[in-house]
CSV table of C-alpha atoms in Angstrom, one decimal:
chain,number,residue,atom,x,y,z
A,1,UNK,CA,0.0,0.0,0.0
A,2,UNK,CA,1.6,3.2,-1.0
A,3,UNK,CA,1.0,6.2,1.3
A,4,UNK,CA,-0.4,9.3,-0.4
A,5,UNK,CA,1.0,12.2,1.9
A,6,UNK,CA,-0.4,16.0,1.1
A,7,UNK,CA,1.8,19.1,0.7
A,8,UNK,CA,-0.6,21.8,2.3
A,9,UNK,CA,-2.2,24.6,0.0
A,10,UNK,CA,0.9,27.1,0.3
A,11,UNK,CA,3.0,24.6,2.3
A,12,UNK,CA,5.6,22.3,1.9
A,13,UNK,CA,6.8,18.8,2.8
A,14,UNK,CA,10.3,17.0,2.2
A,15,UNK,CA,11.0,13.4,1.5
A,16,UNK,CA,14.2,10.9,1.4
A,17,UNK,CA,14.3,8.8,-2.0
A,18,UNK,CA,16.7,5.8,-1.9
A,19,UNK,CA,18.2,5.6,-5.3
A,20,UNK,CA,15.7,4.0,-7.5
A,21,UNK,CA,12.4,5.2,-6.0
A,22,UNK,CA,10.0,7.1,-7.7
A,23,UNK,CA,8.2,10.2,-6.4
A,24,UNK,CA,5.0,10.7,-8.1
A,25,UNK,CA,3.7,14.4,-7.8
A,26,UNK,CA,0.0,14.3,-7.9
A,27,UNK,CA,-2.2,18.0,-8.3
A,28,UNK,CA,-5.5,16.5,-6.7
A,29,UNK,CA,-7.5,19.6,-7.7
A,30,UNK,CA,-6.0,20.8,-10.7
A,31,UNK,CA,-4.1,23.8,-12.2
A,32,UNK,CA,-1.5,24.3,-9.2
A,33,UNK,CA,1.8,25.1,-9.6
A,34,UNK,CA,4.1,23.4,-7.4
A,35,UNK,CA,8.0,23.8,-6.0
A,36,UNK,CA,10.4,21.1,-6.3
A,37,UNK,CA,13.9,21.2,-4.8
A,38,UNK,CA,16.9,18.1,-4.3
A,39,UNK,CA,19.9,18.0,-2.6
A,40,UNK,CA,22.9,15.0,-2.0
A,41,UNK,CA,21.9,14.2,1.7
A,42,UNK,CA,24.9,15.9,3.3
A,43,UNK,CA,23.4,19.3,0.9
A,44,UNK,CA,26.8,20.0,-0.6
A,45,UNK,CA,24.8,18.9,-4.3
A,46,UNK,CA,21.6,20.0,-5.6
A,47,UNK,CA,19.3,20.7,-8.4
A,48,UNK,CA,21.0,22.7,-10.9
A,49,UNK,CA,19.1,24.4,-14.1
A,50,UNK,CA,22.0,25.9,-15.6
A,51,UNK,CA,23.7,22.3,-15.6
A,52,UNK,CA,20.8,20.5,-16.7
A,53,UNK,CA,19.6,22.9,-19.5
A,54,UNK,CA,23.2,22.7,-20.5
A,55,UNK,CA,22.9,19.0,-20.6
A,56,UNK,CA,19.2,18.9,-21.8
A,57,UNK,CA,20.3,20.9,-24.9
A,58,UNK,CA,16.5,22.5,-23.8
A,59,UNK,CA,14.5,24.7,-21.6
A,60,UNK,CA,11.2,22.4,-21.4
A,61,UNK,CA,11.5,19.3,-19.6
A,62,UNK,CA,9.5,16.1,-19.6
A,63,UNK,CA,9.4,12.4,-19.8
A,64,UNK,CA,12.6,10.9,-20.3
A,65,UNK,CA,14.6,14.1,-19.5
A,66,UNK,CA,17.3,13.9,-16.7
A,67,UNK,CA,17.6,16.8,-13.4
A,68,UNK,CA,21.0,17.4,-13.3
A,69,UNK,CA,23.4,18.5,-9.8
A,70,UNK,CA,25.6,21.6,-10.1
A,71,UNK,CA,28.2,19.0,-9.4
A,72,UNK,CA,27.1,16.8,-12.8
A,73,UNK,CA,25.7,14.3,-11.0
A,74,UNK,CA,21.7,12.6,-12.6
A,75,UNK,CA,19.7,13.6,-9.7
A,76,UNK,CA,15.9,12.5,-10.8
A,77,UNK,CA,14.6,11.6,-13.9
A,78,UNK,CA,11.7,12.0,-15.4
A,79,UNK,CA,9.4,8.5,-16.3
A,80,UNK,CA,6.4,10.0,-16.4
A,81,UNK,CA,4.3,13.0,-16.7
A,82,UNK,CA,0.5,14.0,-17.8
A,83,UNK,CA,1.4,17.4,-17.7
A,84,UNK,CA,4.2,18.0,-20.3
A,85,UNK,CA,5.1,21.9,-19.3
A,86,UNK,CA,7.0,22.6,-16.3
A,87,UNK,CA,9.2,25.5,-15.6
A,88,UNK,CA,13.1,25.9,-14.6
A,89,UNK,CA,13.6,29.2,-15.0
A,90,UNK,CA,12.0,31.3,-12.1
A,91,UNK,CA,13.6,31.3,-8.7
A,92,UNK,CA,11.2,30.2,-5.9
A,93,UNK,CA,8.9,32.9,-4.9
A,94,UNK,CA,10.2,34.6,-1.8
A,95,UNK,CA,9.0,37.0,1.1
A,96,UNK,CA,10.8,39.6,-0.7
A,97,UNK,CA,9.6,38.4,-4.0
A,98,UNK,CA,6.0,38.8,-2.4
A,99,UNK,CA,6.7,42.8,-1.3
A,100,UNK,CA,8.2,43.6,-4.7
A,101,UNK,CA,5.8,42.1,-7.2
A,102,UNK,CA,2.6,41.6,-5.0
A,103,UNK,CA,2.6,45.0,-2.6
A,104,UNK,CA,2.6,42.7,0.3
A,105,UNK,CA,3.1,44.4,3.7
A,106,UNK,CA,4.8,41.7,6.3
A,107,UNK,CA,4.9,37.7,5.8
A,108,UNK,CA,3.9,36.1,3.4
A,109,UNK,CA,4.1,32.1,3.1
A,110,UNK,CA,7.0,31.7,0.0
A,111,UNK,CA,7.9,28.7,-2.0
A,112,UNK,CA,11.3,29.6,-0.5
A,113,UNK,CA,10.6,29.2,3.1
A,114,UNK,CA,8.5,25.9,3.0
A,115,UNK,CA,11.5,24.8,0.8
A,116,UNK,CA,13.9,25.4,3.6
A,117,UNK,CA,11.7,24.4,6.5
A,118,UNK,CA,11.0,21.0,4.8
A,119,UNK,CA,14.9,20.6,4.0
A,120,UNK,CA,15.8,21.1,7.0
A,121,UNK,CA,13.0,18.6,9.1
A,122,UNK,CA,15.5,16.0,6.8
A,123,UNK,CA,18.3,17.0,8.5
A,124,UNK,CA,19.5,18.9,5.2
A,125,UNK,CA,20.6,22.6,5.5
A,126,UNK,CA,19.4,24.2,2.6
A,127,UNK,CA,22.6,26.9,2.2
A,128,UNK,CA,21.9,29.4,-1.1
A,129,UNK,CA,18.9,27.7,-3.4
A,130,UNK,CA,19.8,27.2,-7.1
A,131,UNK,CA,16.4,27.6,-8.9
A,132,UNK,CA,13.7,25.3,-8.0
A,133,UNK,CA,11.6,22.9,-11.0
A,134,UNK,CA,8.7,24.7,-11.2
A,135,UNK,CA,5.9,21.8,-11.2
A,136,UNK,CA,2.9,22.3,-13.6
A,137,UNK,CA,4.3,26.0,-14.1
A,138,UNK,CA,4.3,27.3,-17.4
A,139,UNK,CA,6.3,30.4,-18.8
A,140,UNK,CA,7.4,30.8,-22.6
A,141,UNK,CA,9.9,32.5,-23.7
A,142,UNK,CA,8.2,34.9,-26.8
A,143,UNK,CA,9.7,37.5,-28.7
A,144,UNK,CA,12.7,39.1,-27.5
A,145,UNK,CA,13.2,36.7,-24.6
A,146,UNK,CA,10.4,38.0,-22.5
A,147,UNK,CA,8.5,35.7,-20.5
A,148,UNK,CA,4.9,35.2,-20.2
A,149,UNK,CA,3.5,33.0,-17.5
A,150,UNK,CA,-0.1,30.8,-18.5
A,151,UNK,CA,-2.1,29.3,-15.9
A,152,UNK,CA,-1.1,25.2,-15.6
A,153,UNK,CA,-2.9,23.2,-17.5
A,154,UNK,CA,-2.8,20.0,-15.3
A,155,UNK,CA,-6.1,18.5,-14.3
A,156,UNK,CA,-7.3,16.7,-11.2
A,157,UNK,CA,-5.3,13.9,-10.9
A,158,UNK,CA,-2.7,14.6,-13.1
A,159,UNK,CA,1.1,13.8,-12.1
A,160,UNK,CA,4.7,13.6,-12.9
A,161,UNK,CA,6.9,11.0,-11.5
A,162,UNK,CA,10.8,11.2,-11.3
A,163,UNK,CA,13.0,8.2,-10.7
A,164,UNK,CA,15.8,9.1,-7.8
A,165,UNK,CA,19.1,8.4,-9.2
A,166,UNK,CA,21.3,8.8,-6.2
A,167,UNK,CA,19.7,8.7,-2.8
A,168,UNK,CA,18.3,12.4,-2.5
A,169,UNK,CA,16.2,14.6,0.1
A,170,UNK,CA,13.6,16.6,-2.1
A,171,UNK,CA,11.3,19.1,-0.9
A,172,UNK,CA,7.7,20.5,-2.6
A,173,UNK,CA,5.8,23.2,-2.2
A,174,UNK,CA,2.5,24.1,-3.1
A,175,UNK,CA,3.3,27.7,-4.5
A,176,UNK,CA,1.6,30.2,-3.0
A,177,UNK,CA,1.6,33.0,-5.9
A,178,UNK,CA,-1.7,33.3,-7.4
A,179,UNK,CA,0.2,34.7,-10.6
A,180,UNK,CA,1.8,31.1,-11.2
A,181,UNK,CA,-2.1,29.7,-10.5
A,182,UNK,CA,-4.2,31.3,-12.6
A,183,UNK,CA,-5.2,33.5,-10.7
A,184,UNK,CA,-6.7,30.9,-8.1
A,185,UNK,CA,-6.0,30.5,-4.4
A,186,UNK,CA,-3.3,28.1,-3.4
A,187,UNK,CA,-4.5,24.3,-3.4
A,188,UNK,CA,-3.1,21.0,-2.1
A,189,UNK,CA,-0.6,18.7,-4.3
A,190,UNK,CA,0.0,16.0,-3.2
A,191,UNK,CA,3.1,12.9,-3.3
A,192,UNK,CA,4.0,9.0,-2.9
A,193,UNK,CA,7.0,7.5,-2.8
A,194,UNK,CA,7.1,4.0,-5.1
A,195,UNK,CA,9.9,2.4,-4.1
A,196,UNK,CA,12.2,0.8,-6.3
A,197,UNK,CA,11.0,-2.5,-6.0
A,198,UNK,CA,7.5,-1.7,-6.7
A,199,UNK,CA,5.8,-2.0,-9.8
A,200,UNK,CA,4.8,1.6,-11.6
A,201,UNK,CA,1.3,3.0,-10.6
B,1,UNK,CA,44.8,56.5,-15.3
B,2,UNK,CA,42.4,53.3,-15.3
B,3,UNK,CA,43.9,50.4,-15.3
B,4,UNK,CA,43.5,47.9,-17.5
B,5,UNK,CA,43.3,43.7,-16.4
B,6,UNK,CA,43.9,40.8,-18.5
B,7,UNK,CA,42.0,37.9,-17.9
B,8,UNK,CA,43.9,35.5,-20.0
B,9,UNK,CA,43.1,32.8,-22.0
B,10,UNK,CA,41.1,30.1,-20.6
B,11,UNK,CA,41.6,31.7,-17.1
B,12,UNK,CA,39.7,33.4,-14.9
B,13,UNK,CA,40.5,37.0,-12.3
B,14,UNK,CA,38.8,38.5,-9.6
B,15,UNK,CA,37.8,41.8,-8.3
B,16,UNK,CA,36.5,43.8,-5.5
B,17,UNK,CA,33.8,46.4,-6.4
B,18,UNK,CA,32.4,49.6,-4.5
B,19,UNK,CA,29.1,50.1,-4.3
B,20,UNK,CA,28.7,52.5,-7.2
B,21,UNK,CA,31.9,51.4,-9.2
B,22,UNK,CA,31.7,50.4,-12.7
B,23,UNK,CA,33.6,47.3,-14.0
B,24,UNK,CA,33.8,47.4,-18.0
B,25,UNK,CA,34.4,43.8,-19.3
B,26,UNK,CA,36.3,43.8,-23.0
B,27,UNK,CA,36.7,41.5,-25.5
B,28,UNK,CA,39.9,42.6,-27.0
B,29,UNK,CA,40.2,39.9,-30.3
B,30,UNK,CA,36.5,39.9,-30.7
B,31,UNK,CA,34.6,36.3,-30.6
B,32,UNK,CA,34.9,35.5,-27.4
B,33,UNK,CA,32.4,34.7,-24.5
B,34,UNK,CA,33.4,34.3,-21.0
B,35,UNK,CA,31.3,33.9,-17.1
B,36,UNK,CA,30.7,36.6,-14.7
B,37,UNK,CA,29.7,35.7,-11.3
B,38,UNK,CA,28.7,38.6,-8.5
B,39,UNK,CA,29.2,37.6,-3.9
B,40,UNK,CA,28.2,39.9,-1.2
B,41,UNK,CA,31.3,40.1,0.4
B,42,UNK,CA,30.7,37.6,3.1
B,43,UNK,CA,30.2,35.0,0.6
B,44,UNK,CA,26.4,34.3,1.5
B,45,UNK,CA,24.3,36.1,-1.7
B,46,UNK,CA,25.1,35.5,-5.4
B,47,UNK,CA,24.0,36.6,-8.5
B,48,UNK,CA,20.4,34.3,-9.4
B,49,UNK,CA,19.1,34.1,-12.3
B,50,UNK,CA,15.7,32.8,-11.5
B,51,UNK,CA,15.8,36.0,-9.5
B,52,UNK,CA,16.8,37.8,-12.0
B,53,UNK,CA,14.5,36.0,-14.7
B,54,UNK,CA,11.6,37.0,-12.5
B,55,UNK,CA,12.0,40.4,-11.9
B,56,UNK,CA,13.0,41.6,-15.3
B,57,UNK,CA,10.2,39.3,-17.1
B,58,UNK,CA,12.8,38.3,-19.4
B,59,UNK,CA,15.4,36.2,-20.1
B,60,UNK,CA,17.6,38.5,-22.7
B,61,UNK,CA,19.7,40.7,-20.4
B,62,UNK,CA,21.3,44.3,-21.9
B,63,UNK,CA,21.5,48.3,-20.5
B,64,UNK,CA,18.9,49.3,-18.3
B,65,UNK,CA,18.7,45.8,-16.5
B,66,UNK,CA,19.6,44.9,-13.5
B,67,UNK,CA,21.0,41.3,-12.3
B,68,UNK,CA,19.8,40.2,-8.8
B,69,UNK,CA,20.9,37.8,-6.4
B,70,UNK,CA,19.4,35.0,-4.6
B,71,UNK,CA,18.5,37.2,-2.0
B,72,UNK,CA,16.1,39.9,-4.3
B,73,UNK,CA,19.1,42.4,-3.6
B,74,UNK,CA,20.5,44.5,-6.7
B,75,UNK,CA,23.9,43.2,-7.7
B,76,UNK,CA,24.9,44.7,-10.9
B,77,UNK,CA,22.9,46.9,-13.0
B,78,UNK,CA,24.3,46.8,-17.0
B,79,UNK,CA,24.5,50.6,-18.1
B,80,UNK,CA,26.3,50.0,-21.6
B,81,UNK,CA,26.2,47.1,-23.7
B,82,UNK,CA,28.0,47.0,-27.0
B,83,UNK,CA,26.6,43.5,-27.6
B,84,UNK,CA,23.2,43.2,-26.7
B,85,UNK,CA,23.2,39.6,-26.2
B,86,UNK,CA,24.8,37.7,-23.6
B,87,UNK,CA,23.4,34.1,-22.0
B,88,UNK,CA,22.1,32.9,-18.1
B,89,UNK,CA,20.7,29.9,-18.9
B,90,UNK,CA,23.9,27.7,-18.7
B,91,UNK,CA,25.8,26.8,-16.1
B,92,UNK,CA,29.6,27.8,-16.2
B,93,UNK,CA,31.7,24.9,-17.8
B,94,UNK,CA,33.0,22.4,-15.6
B,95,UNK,CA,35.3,19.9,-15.8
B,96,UNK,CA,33.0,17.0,-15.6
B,97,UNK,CA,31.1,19.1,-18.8
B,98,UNK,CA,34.5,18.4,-20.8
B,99,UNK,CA,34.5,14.9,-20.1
B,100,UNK,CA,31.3,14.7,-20.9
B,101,UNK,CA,30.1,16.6,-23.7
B,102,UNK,CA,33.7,17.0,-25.5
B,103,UNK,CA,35.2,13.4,-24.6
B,104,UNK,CA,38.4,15.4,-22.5
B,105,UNK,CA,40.2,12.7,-20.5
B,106,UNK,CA,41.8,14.0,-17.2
B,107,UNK,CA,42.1,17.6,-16.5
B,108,UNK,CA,40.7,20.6,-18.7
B,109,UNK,CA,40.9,24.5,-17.6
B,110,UNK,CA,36.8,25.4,-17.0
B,111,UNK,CA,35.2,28.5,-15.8
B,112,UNK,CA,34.0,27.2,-13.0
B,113,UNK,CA,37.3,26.4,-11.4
B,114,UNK,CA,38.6,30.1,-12.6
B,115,UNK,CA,36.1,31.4,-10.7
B,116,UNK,CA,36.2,29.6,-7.9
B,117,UNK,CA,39.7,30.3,-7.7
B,118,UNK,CA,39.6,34.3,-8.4
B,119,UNK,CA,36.7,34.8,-6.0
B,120,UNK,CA,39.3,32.3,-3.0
B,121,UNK,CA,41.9,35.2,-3.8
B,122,UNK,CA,39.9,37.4,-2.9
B,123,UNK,CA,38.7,35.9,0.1
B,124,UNK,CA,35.4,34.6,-0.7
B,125,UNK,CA,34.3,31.0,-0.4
B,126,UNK,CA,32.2,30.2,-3.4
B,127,UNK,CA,30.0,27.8,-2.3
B,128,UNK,CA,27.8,26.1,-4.2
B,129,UNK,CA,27.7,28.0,-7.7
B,130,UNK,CA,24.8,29.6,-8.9
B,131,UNK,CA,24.2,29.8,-12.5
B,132,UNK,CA,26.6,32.2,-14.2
B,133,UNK,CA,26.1,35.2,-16.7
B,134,UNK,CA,27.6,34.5,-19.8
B,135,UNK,CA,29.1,37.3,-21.1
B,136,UNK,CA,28.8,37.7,-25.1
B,137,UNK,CA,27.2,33.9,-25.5
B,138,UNK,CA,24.4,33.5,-27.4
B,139,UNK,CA,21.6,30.8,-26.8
B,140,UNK,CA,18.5,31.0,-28.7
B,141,UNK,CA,15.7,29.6,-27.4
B,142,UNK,CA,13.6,27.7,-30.0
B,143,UNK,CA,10.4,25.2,-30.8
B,144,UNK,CA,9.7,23.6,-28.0
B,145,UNK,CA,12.0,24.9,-26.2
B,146,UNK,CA,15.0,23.9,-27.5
B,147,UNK,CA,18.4,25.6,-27.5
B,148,UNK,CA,20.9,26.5,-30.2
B,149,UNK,CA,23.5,28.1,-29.6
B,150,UNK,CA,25.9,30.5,-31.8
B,151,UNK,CA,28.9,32.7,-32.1
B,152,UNK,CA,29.3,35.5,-30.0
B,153,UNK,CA,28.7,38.4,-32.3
B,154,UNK,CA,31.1,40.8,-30.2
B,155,UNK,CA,34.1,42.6,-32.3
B,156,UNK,CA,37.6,43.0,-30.9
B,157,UNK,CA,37.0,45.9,-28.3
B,158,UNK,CA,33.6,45.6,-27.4
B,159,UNK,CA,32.6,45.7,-23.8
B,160,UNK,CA,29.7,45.6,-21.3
B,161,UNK,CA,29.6,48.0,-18.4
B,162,UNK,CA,28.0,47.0,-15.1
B,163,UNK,CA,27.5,49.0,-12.2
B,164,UNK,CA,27.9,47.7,-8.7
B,165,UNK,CA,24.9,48.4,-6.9
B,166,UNK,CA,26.5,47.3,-3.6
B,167,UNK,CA,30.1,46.6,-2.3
B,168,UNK,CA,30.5,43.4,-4.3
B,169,UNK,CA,33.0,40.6,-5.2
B,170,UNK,CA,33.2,39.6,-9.0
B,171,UNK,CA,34.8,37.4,-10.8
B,172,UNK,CA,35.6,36.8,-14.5
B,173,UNK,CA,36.4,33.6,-16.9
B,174,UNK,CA,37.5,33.0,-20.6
B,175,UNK,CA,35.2,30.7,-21.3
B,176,UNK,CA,37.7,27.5,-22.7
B,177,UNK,CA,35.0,25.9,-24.5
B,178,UNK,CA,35.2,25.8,-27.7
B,179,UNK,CA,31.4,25.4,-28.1
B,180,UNK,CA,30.7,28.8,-26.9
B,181,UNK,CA,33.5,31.0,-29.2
B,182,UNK,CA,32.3,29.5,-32.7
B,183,UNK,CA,35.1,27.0,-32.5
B,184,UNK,CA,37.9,29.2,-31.9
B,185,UNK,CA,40.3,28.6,-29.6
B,186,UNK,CA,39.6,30.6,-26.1
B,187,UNK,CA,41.4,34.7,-26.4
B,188,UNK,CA,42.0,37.0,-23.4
B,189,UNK,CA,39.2,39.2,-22.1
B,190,UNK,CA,40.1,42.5,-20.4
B,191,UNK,CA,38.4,44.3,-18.1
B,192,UNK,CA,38.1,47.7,-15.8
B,193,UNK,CA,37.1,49.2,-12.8
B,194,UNK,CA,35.8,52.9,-13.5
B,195,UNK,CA,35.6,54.2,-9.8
B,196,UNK,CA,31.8,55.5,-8.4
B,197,UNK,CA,33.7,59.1,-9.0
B,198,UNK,CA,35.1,59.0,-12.0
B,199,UNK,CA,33.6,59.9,-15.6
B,200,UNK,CA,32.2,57.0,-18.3
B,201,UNK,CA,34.6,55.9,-20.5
């Protein structure tokens, strides 16, 4: 029996893959853009989008499409994905992200922060972020190199699943930015962890 | 008198900026692109580019924009650009990129270690790297995503002149790939430091 566990609307939640599980990101309600983050577990190796756009030979990511480490190392793959657009070009949204594009006065709950707070209930310390995968976020690049962010187009139920390829803490967040949502409040997403042993869901 | 600072060939140098300073990069022979990172001084905030990405809504960086670190502070703002096209979408070369993607066996020079080493000289820890700003490379983005990359377009004394927006430490690379200079062997850049006071060149 495989354990669904839910990243809180505007939350996060963190998760140890042995090398060779799969983490299957689910949006239960549809169209929310998610946060994803990995790290080596002593956090000296993470998620690099220079490295893996490099390596990618592409911006736009799916199925069979490997998440490199700044250090060169595969840290997920792809297998699966109903979705077909995600970002990895926007940093995680941040308090300061939130006072500068939104007008917001105080705190604000951040990509950023649930990242960190996640990471570091692993026993990971997060150090400087490189920018996150942007789940079921979608911005093209249009004339000129501007960017243009479109609602996700996921539906209820629709996932993506990445094979760990080293053993790896990730952390997701449910982004809070109703800009990256459609406009929409923050919702759920949801994970589970199939291990390597397991048949594919 | 300003003086003017080789970076030579396939090597990297380092530099300590005043908030207000402005440090002219210069491709002497023409041709050739090289990295640019930016460190608070204590090591702990870098240049972003999903930051950076985010808040200028674009991903094609020339005068009038600013490049922001990790942290939503104001690193370097470009004020002259005799290019108009530079790249931060790839990470700086690496060794483990030559072995890779050019079949090197044992050691090759890479940016990454240039500027690693240039920002230890001048007392900064680097860290994990961000993704660096490529100066003068050129990666078009195109269908689905994909990217192609082509000759810098810079002639022999072109520059790009960034202002410091805080007290800052920068470093520099000749980028050694061959990849990134239309297959021409890697050429020296130059560069200068035009104190806060002092006139434009």
């Amino acid at each position: 029996m495989v354990e669904t566990r839910i990243v809180p609307a505007a939350g996060g939640a963190g998760v140890r893959l042995r090398r060779g599980d799969r983490l299957r990101v689910i949006d239960p309600q549809g169209g929310q853009s998610g946060d994803l983050v990995a790290y080596s577990l002593d956090g000296r190796e993470r998620l690099s989008n220079g490295r893996t756009f490099d390596y990618a030979g592409k911006i736009h990511l799916s199925t069979g499409d490997v998440l490199w480490s700044d250090r060169s190392s595969p840290m997920l793959t792809i297998v699966a994905d109903d979705v077909g657009r995600h970002d990895f070009l926007y940093g995680a949204c941040t308090v300061e992200m939130y006072h500068r594009e939104y007008g917001v006065v105080g705190y604000h709950p951040n990509c950023a922060d649930n990242l960190d707070a996640a990471l570091r209930e692993l026993g990971v310390e997060p150090g400087p972020h490189q920018t996150a995968f942007n789940l079921f976020m979608i911005a093209d690049v249009v004339e000129g190199g501007r960017l243009l962010i479109r609602p996700p187009t996921c539906r209820a139920g629709d996932a993506i699943v990445f094979r760990a390829e080293r053993d790896r803490a990730a952390a997701i967040s449910s982004c809070p930015a109703s800009g990256c949502n459609g406009g929409a409040p923050p919702r759920p997403l949801a994970f589970e962890v199939l291990p390597a042993e397991a048949p594919a869901a």
